[in-house]
CSV table of C-alpha atoms and ligand atoms in Angstrom, one decimal:
chain,number,residue,atom,x,y,z
S,1,UNK,CA,-18.3,-11.7,4.6
S,2,UNK,CA,-17.2,-12.3,8.2
S,3,UNK,CA,-14.1,-10.7,9.7
S,4,UNK,CA,-12.3,-14.1,9.7
S,5,UNK,CA,-13.1,-14.5,6.0
S,6,UNK,CA,-11.7,-11.0,5.2
S,7,UNK,CA,-8.5,-11.8,7.2
S,8,UNK,CA,-8.2,-15.1,5.3
S,9,UNK,CA,-8.6,-13.3,1.9
S,10,UNK,CA,-6.0,-10.7,2.8
S,11,UNK,CA,-3.6,-13.4,3.9
S,12,UNK,CA,-4.1,-15.4,0.7
S,13,UNK,CA,-3.9,-12.3,-1.4
S,14,UNK,CA,-7.4,-12.4,-2.8
S,15,UNK,CA,-7.6,-9.0,-1.3
S,16,UNK,CA,-4.3,-7.2,-2.0
S,17,UNK,CA,-2.7,-3.8,-2.6
S,18,UNK,CA,-2.0,-1.6,0.4
S,19,UNK,CA,-4.9,0.7,0.0
S,20,UNK,CA,-7.5,-2.0,-0.6
S,21,UNK,CA,-6.2,-4.0,2.3
S,22,UNK,CA,-6.7,-1.0,4.6
S,23,UNK,CA,-10.2,-0.2,3.3
S,24,UNK,CA,-11.4,-3.9,3.5
S,25,UNK,CA,-9.9,-4.3,7.0
S,26,UNK,CA,-11.7,-1.3,8.2
S,27,UNK,CA,-15.0,-2.4,6.6
S,28,UNK,CA,-14.6,-5.8,8.3
S,29,UNK,CA,-14.1,-4.2,11.7
S,30,UNK,CA,-17.2,-2.0,11.2
S,31,UNK,CA,-19.3,-5.0,10.1
S,32,UNK,CA,-18.0,-7.2,12.8
S,33,UNK,CA,-19.2,-4.7,15.5
S,34,UNK,CA,-22.7,-5.1,14.0
S,35,UNK,CA,-22.6,-8.8,14.7
S,36,UNK,CA,-21.9,-8.4,18.4
S,37,UNK,CA,-24.8,-8.5,20.8
S,38,UNK,CA,-25.6,-5.2,22.7
S,39,UNK,CA,-24.7,-6.0,26.4
S,40,UNK,CA,-24.1,-2.5,27.7
S,41,UNK,CA,-20.6,-3.5,28.7
S,42,UNK,CA,-18.2,-1.1,27.0
S,43,UNK,CA,-15.1,-2.8,28.2
S,44,UNK,CA,-16.2,-6.1,26.8
S,45,UNK,CA,-17.1,-4.6,23.5
S,46,UNK,CA,-13.7,-2.8,23.2
S,47,UNK,CA,-11.9,-6.0,24.2
S,48,UNK,CA,-13.7,-7.9,21.5
S,49,UNK,CA,-12.9,-5.2,18.9
S,50,UNK,CA,-9.2,-5.2,19.9
S,51,UNK,CA,-9.1,-9.0,19.4
S,52,UNK,CA,-10.7,-8.6,16.0
S,53,UNK,CA,-8.2,-5.8,15.1
S,54,UNK,CA,-5.4,-8.1,16.2
S,55,UNK,CA,-6.6,-10.8,13.8
S,56,UNK,CA,-6.6,-8.4,10.9
S,57,UNK,CA,-3.2,-7.0,11.9
S,58,UNK,CA,-1.7,-10.4,11.8
S,59,UNK,CA,-2.5,-11.1,8.1
S,60,UNK,CA,0.3,-9.3,6.3
S,61,UNK,CA,3.2,-7.5,7.9
S,62,UNK,CA,4.5,-4.9,5.4
S,63,UNK,CA,1.7,-2.6,4.2
S,64,UNK,CA,1.7,0.0,7.0
S,65,UNK,CA,-1.7,1.2,5.6
S,66,UNK,CA,-3.2,-1.7,7.6
S,67,UNK,CA,-2.0,-0.7,11.1
S,68,UNK,CA,-2.5,3.0,10.4
S,69,UNK,CA,-6.1,2.5,9.3
S,70,UNK,CA,-6.9,0.3,12.2
S,71,UNK,CA,-5.3,2.8,14.6
S,72,UNK,CA,-7.3,5.7,13.0
S,73,UNK,CA,-10.5,3.7,13.7
S,74,UNK,CA,-9.7,2.3,17.1
S,75,UNK,CA,-7.9,5.2,18.8
S,76,UNK,CA,-11.1,7.0,20.0
S,77,UNK,CA,-13.1,3.7,20.4
S,78,UNK,CA,-10.6,2.8,23.2
S,79,UNK,CA,-11.6,5.8,25.4
S,80,UNK,CA,-15.4,5.6,24.8
S,81,UNK,CA,-17.3,5.6,28.1
S,82,UNK,CA,-20.4,3.6,26.9
S,83,UNK,CA,-20.8,0.7,24.6
S,84,UNK,CA,-23.2,2.8,22.4
S,85,UNK,CA,-20.6,5.6,22.2
S,86,UNK,CA,-17.9,3.0,21.2
S,87,UNK,CA,-20.1,1.6,18.5
S,88,UNK,CA,-21.0,5.0,17.1
S,89,UNK,CA,-17.3,6.2,17.1
S,90,UNK,CA,-16.2,3.0,15.4
S,91,UNK,CA,-18.9,3.3,12.7
S,92,UNK,CA,-18.1,7.0,12.1
S,93,UNK,CA,-14.3,6.6,12.0
S,94,UNK,CA,-14.5,3.6,9.7
S,95,UNK,CA,-16.8,5.4,7.2
S,96,UNK,CA,-14.6,8.5,7.4
S,97,UNK,CA,-11.4,6.4,6.7
S,98,UNK,CA,-13.0,4.7,3.7
S,99,UNK,CA,-14.3,8.0,2.3
S,100,UNK,CA,-11.0,9.9,2.9
S,101,UNK,CA,-9.0,7.0,1.4
S,102,UNK,CA,-11.1,7.2,-1.8
S,103,UNK,CA,-10.9,11.0,-1.9
S,104,UNK,CA,-7.1,10.7,-1.5
S,105,UNK,CA,-6.9,8.5,-4.6
S,106,UNK,CA,-8.8,11.1,-6.6
S,107,UNK,CA,-6.5,13.9,-5.6
S,108,UNK,CA,-3.4,11.8,-6.2
S,109,UNK,CA,-4.7,10.9,-9.7
S,110,UNK,CA,-5.3,14.6,-10.5
S,111,UNK,CA,-1.8,15.6,-9.3
S,112,UNK,CA,-0.1,12.6,-10.9
S,113,UNK,CA,-1.7,13.2,-14.3
S,114,UNK,CA,-0.1,16.6,-14.3
S,115,UNK,CA,3.3,14.9,-14.3
S,116,UNK,CA,2.5,12.7,-17.2
S,117,UNK,CA,3.1,14.8,-20.4
S,118,UNK,CA,1.1,14.2,-23.5
S,119,UNK,CA,2.9,11.6,-25.7
S,120,UNK,CA,4.9,10.0,-22.9
S,121,UNK,CA,5.6,6.4,-22.1
S,122,UNK,CA,5.2,5.4,-18.5
S,123,UNK,CA,6.7,2.3,-16.8
S,124,UNK,CA,4.8,0.8,-13.8
S,125,UNK,CA,5.4,-2.2,-11.6
S,126,UNK,CA,2.9,-4.4,-9.7
S,127,UNK,CA,-0.7,-3.4,-9.5
S,128,UNK,CA,-1.1,-0.1,-7.6
S,129,UNK,CA,-4.5,1.6,-7.6
S,130,UNK,CA,-2.8,4.9,-6.8
S,131,UNK,CA,-0.3,4.7,-9.7
S,132,UNK,CA,-2.9,3.4,-12.1
S,133,UNK,CA,-5.2,6.2,-11.1
S,134,UNK,CA,-2.7,8.8,-12.4
S,135,UNK,CA,-2.3,7.0,-15.7
S,136,UNK,CA,-6.1,6.6,-16.2
S,137,UNK,CA,-6.6,10.3,-15.3
S,138,UNK,CA,-4.0,11.3,-17.9
S,139,UNK,CA,-5.8,9.2,-20.5
S,140,UNK,CA,-9.1,10.7,-19.4
S,141,UNK,CA,-7.7,14.2,-20.0
S,142,UNK,CA,-7.1,13.2,-23.6
S,143,UNK,CA,-3.3,12.6,-23.4
S,144,UNK,CA,-1.8,10.2,-25.8
S,145,UNK,CA,0.2,7.9,-23.5
S,146,UNK,CA,1.6,4.4,-23.5
S,147,UNK,CA,2.4,2.1,-20.6
S,148,UNK,CA,5.2,-0.5,-20.0
S,149,UNK,CA,4.1,-3.0,-17.4
S,150,UNK,CA,6.1,-5.7,-15.6
S,151,UNK,CA,5.0,-9.2,-15.1
S,152,UNK,CA,5.6,-9.2,-11.3
S,153,UNK,CA,6.8,-12.7,-10.4
S,154,UNK,CA,5.6,-14.8,-8.6
S,155,UNK,CA,2.1,-13.6,-8.3
S,156,UNK,CA,1.8,-12.0,-11.7
S,157,UNK,CA,0.0,-8.8,-10.5
S,158,UNK,CA,1.1,-7.3,-13.8
S,159,UNK,CA,-1.8,-9.2,-15.4
S,160,UNK,CA,-4.3,-7.2,-13.4
S,161,UNK,CA,-2.5,-4.0,-14.5
S,162,UNK,CA,-2.5,-4.9,-18.2
S,163,UNK,CA,-6.2,-5.9,-18.0
S,164,UNK,CA,-7.1,-2.5,-16.6
S,165,UNK,CA,-4.9,-0.7,-19.1
S,166,UNK,CA,-6.4,-2.7,-22.0
S,167,UNK,CA,-10.0,-2.1,-20.7
S,168,UNK,CA,-9.2,1.6,-20.9
S,169,UNK,CA,-7.7,1.3,-24.4
S,170,UNK,CA,-4.2,2.4,-23.4
S,171,UNK,CA,-1.5,0.9,-25.6
S,172,UNK,CA,0.6,-1.3,-23.3
S,173,UNK,CA,3.8,-3.3,-23.5
S,174,UNK,CA,4.2,-6.3,-21.1
S,175,UNK,CA,7.5,-7.9,-20.3
S,176,UNK,CA,9.3,-10.1,-17.7
S,177,UNK,CA,10.7,-8.4,-14.6
S,178,UNK,CA,14.3,-9.1,-15.6
S,179,UNK,CA,13.9,-7.0,-18.9
S,180,UNK,CA,13.5,-3.8,-16.9
S,181,UNK,CA,16.9,-2.4,-17.6
S,182,UNK,CA,16.6,-3.2,-21.4
S,183,UNK,CA,13.3,-1.3,-21.5
S,184,UNK,CA,14.6,1.8,-19.8
S,185,UNK,CA,15.6,3.5,-23.1
S,186,UNK,CA,12.0,3.1,-24.4
S,187,UNK,CA,10.2,4.9,-21.5
S,188,UNK,CA,10.0,8.4,-20.2
S,189,UNK,CA,9.2,8.0,-16.5
S,190,UNK,CA,8.3,5.5,-13.8
S,191,UNK,CA,5.2,5.6,-11.6
S,192,UNK,CA,4.7,3.1,-8.8
S,193,UNK,CA,2.7,2.8,-5.6
S,194,UNK,CA,3.9,2.2,-2.0
S,195,UNK,CA,3.2,-0.2,0.9
S,196,UNK,CA,5.1,1.9,3.4
S,197,UNK,CA,7.3,5.1,3.5
S,198,UNK,CA,9.8,5.6,6.2
S,199,UNK,CA,10.8,8.8,8.0
S,200,UNK,CA,13.9,9.1,5.8
S,201,UNK,CA,11.8,9.0,2.6
S,202,UNK,CA,12.6,5.4,1.6
S,203,UNK,CA,9.8,3.6,-0.1
S,204,UNK,CA,8.8,0.0,0.5
S,205,UNK,CA,6.9,-1.5,-2.5
S,206,UNK,CA,6.7,-4.7,-4.5
S,207,UNK,CA,10.0,-6.5,-4.8
S,208,UNK,CA,11.7,-5.3,-7.9
S,209,UNK,CA,10.8,-1.6,-7.4
S,210,UNK,CA,14.3,-0.8,-6.1
S,211,UNK,CA,15.9,-2.4,-9.3
S,212,UNK,CA,13.6,-0.3,-11.5
S,213,UNK,CA,14.6,2.8,-9.6
S,214,UNK,CA,18.3,2.0,-9.9
S,215,UNK,CA,17.9,1.5,-13.6
S,216,UNK,CA,15.8,4.6,-14.0
S,217,UNK,CA,18.5,6.6,-12.1
S,218,UNK,CA,21.2,5.2,-14.4
S,219,UNK,CA,19.0,6.2,-17.5
S,220,UNK,CA,18.1,9.6,-16.0
S,221,UNK,CA,14.4,8.8,-16.0
S,222,UNK,CA,12.2,10.2,-13.2
S,223,UNK,CA,10.7,7.9,-10.6
S,224,UNK,CA,7.4,9.0,-9.1
S,225,UNK,CA,5.8,7.3,-6.1
S,226,UNK,CA,2.1,7.6,-5.5
S,227,UNK,CA,1.0,7.1,-1.9
S,228,UNK,CA,-1.9,8.1,0.3
S,229,UNK,CA,-0.6,9.7,3.6
S,230,UNK,CA,-1.7,6.6,5.6
S,231,UNK,CA,1.1,4.7,3.9
S,232,UNK,CA,3.7,6.7,5.8
S,233,UNK,CA,5.1,4.8,8.8
S,234,UNK,CA,5.4,7.1,11.8
S,235,UNK,CA,6.9,4.5,14.1
S,236,UNK,CA,10.0,4.5,11.9
S,237,UNK,CA,10.7,7.8,13.7
S,238,UNK,CA,11.3,5.7,16.8
S,239,UNK,CA,13.7,3.5,14.9
S,240,UNK,CA,11.2,0.7,14.1
S,241,UNK,CA,12.0,-1.1,10.9
S,242,UNK,CA,9.4,-2.1,8.3
S,243,UNK,CA,9.1,-5.9,8.2
S,244,UNK,CA,9.6,-7.2,4.7
S,245,UNK,CA,7.1,-10.1,4.2
S,246,UNK,CA,8.6,-13.4,3.2
S,247,UNK,CA,6.1,-15.8,1.7
S,248,UNK,CA,6.2,-19.5,1.1
S,249,UNK,CA,8.9,-21.0,-1.1
S,250,UNK,CA,6.4,-23.0,-3.1
S,251,UNK,CA,5.1,-19.7,-4.6
S,252,UNK,CA,8.5,-19.6,-6.5
S,253,UNK,CA,9.5,-23.3,-6.8
S,254,UNK,CA,6.9,-26.1,-6.7
S,255,UNK,CA,7.3,-28.5,-3.8
S,256,UNK,CA,7.9,-31.5,-6.0
S,257,UNK,CA,10.9,-29.8,-7.7
S,258,UNK,CA,12.2,-28.4,-4.4
S,259,UNK,CA,12.1,-31.9,-2.9
S,260,UNK,CA,14.6,-33.1,-5.5
S,261,UNK,CA,17.1,-30.2,-4.7
S,262,UNK,CA,18.1,-30.6,-1.1
S,263,UNK,CA,21.0,-28.1,-1.3
S,264,UNK,CA,18.8,-25.4,-2.8
S,265,UNK,CA,17.2,-22.7,-0.6
S,266,UNK,CA,14.4,-20.5,-2.0
S,267,UNK,CA,13.9,-17.0,-0.8
S,268,UNK,CA,10.6,-15.2,-1.5
S,269,UNK,CA,10.7,-11.6,-0.1
S,270,UNK,CA,7.7,-9.9,-1.6
S,271,UNK,CA,8.7,-6.2,-1.0
S,272,UNK,CA,11.9,-4.3,-1.2
S,273,UNK,CA,13.2,-0.9,-0.1
S,274,UNK,CA,14.1,1.9,-2.5
S,275,UNK,CA,16.2,4.6,-0.9
S,276,UNK,CA,15.0,8.2,-1.1
S,277,UNK,CA,17.9,9.2,-3.4
S,278,UNK,CA,16.3,7.2,-6.2
S,279,UNK,CA,12.9,8.8,-5.9
S,280,UNK,CA,12.2,12.1,-7.5
S,281,UNK,CA,8.8,12.8,-6.0
S,282,UNK,CA,6.1,11.3,-3.7
S,283,UNK,CA,2.6,12.3,-4.7
S,284,UNK,CA,0.2,12.2,-1.8
S,285,UNK,CA,-3.3,13.8,-1.3
S,286,UNK,CA,-1.5,16.5,0.6
S,287,UNK,CA,0.7,17.4,-2.3
S,288,UNK,CA,3.6,16.3,-4.5
S,289,UNK,CA,6.7,16.3,-2.2
S,290,UNK,CA,10.3,15.4,-2.3
S,291,UNK,CA,10.9,12.2,-0.3
S,292,UNK,CA,12.9,14.0,2.4
S,293,UNK,CA,9.7,15.7,3.5
S,294,UNK,CA,8.3,12.4,4.8
S,295,UNK,CA,8.6,13.6,8.4
S,296,UNK,CA,6.5,16.6,7.6
S,297,UNK,CA,3.7,14.3,6.4
S,298,UNK,CA,4.0,12.3,9.6
S,299,UNK,CA,3.8,15.4,11.8
S,300,UNK,CA,1.2,17.4,9.9
S,301,UNK,CA,-1.1,14.7,8.6
S,302,UNK,CA,-0.7,11.8,11.0
S,303,UNK,CA,-0.2,13.9,14.1
S,304,UNK,CA,3.2,12.5,15.1
S,305,UNK,CA,4.8,15.8,16.2
S,306,UNK,CA,7.7,16.0,18.8
S,307,UNK,CA,5.2,16.0,21.7
S,308,UNK,CA,3.6,12.8,20.6
S,309,UNK,CA,7.1,11.2,20.1
S,310,UNK,CA,8.2,12.2,23.6
S,311,UNK,CA,5.0,10.6,25.0
S,312,UNK,CA,6.0,7.4,23.3
S,313,UNK,CA,9.2,7.3,25.4
S,314,UNK,CA,7.5,8.1,28.8
C,401,RUB,C1,1.0,-4.6,-3.9
C,401,RUB,C2,2.0,-3.5,-4.1
C,401,RUB,C3,1.4,-2.2,-4.5
C,401,RUB,C4,1.2,-1.3,-3.3
C,401,RUB,C5,0.4,-0.1,-3.6
C,401,RUB,O1,1.6,-5.8,-3.4
C,401,RUB,O2,3.2,-3.6,-3.9
C,401,RUB,O3,2.4,-1.5,-5.4
C,401,RUB,O4,0.5,-2.1,-2.3
C,401,RUB,O5,-0.9,-0.4,-4.1
C,401,RUB,P1,0.7,-7.1,-3.1
C,401,RUB,P2,-2.1,0.6,-4.0
C,401,RUB,O6,0.1,-7.5,-4.4
C,401,RUB,O7,1.7,-8.1,-2.5
C,401,RUB,O8,-0.3,-6.7,-2.1
C,401,RUB,O9,-1.7,1.8,-4.6
C,401,RUB,O10,-3.2,-0.1,-4.7
C,401,RUB,O11,-2.4,0.8,-2.5
C-alpha cells in the first residue's frame, strides 16, 4: 500500500483506533522512504519525508498518537548528516515505535486484567485495542467475566467489539448508546481507551465516553482508561487544545432527508472530553496512575521536562 493509500484509509476510517492509526502511519513513512531513489542529497530526502509526514498528519486531527508517533520517528531524521544516515534512523525509529507500541499493549493488558475481578461485568465503549486487551487477558486468566458494549453511533464500532468478544466466547450484552444510564446498575466497572490525554488528566475518547463516565460516577462505578504513553499530549502543557474532529453531517442524517429539512443543522463531533474527576485510573505501560499524574508521564516518558518547555518559548 502506498503512503497516499494509507492516508486515505485513515481519513475514511478503514484504518481506525488511535494506536493502529499511529502504527500504520509509521509503517507508511518507513515504506515510503524505500520507494524514494537514492540521490545522496540528505536535505532533499528529509524534505520529501517531511512532506509525507504532513500528509499523514492531515488525515485525522484528534488522536495525538499520530503526531506523537511521527515526531518520535522524524525527530532524529531531521538532524542526520547524510541521506544514508537519515534512511537508517528512520527505519530504526519506525521499527522501534511499532515494537514498543505492541509491547505497551501487552503490559497494559496484564495490568488492566488485575483490575477486573473474577465474576465482574465490564462496560466498554467504542472499539479500543487497549481496553479489549485487558478484557481478553482477564478471560485468558480463567476469570468468569461479562461485557456490556455500546453500539457507537454513527460508525457502529461496537460491532467490531462484540465480534471480538464473541470470537473469544465472552458473554456480551449489546445496546444503544442512549441506554448507558439504564445499564449502569447491571455492571461493575467501565474500561475504555483514549485518543488523547491532556496535562490536567482529562481524557479525549469516542463521543459518549463523558456521558458514560458521568453515569458511572453517579452509580459509584469505577472508570478505568487504558492508554499507551504516546496518547498523552505534551503540547497541552503549552496551552494547546485538542481539536475535536467533526465529521460530515451525512454520517448522521442522509443527504436526501437533510435536503428536506432546511432549518435543521446536524452536528457530528466524533470525540468528547471526560474531565479527570470522572476517571479513577489511567493504565499505561508505565503503570496504573491517577489522572492527575499526566504531567509525570509527559516529563518522564515523553521527555517534556521544564527545560524542554522553556526551549519551546525561546
Ligand atoms: C476510536 C476510539 C478508541 C481510541 C482508543 O475512535 O475512540 O476508543 O482510539 O483505541 P475511531 P485504541 O473509531 O473514530 O478511530 O486503544 O485501539 O488505540
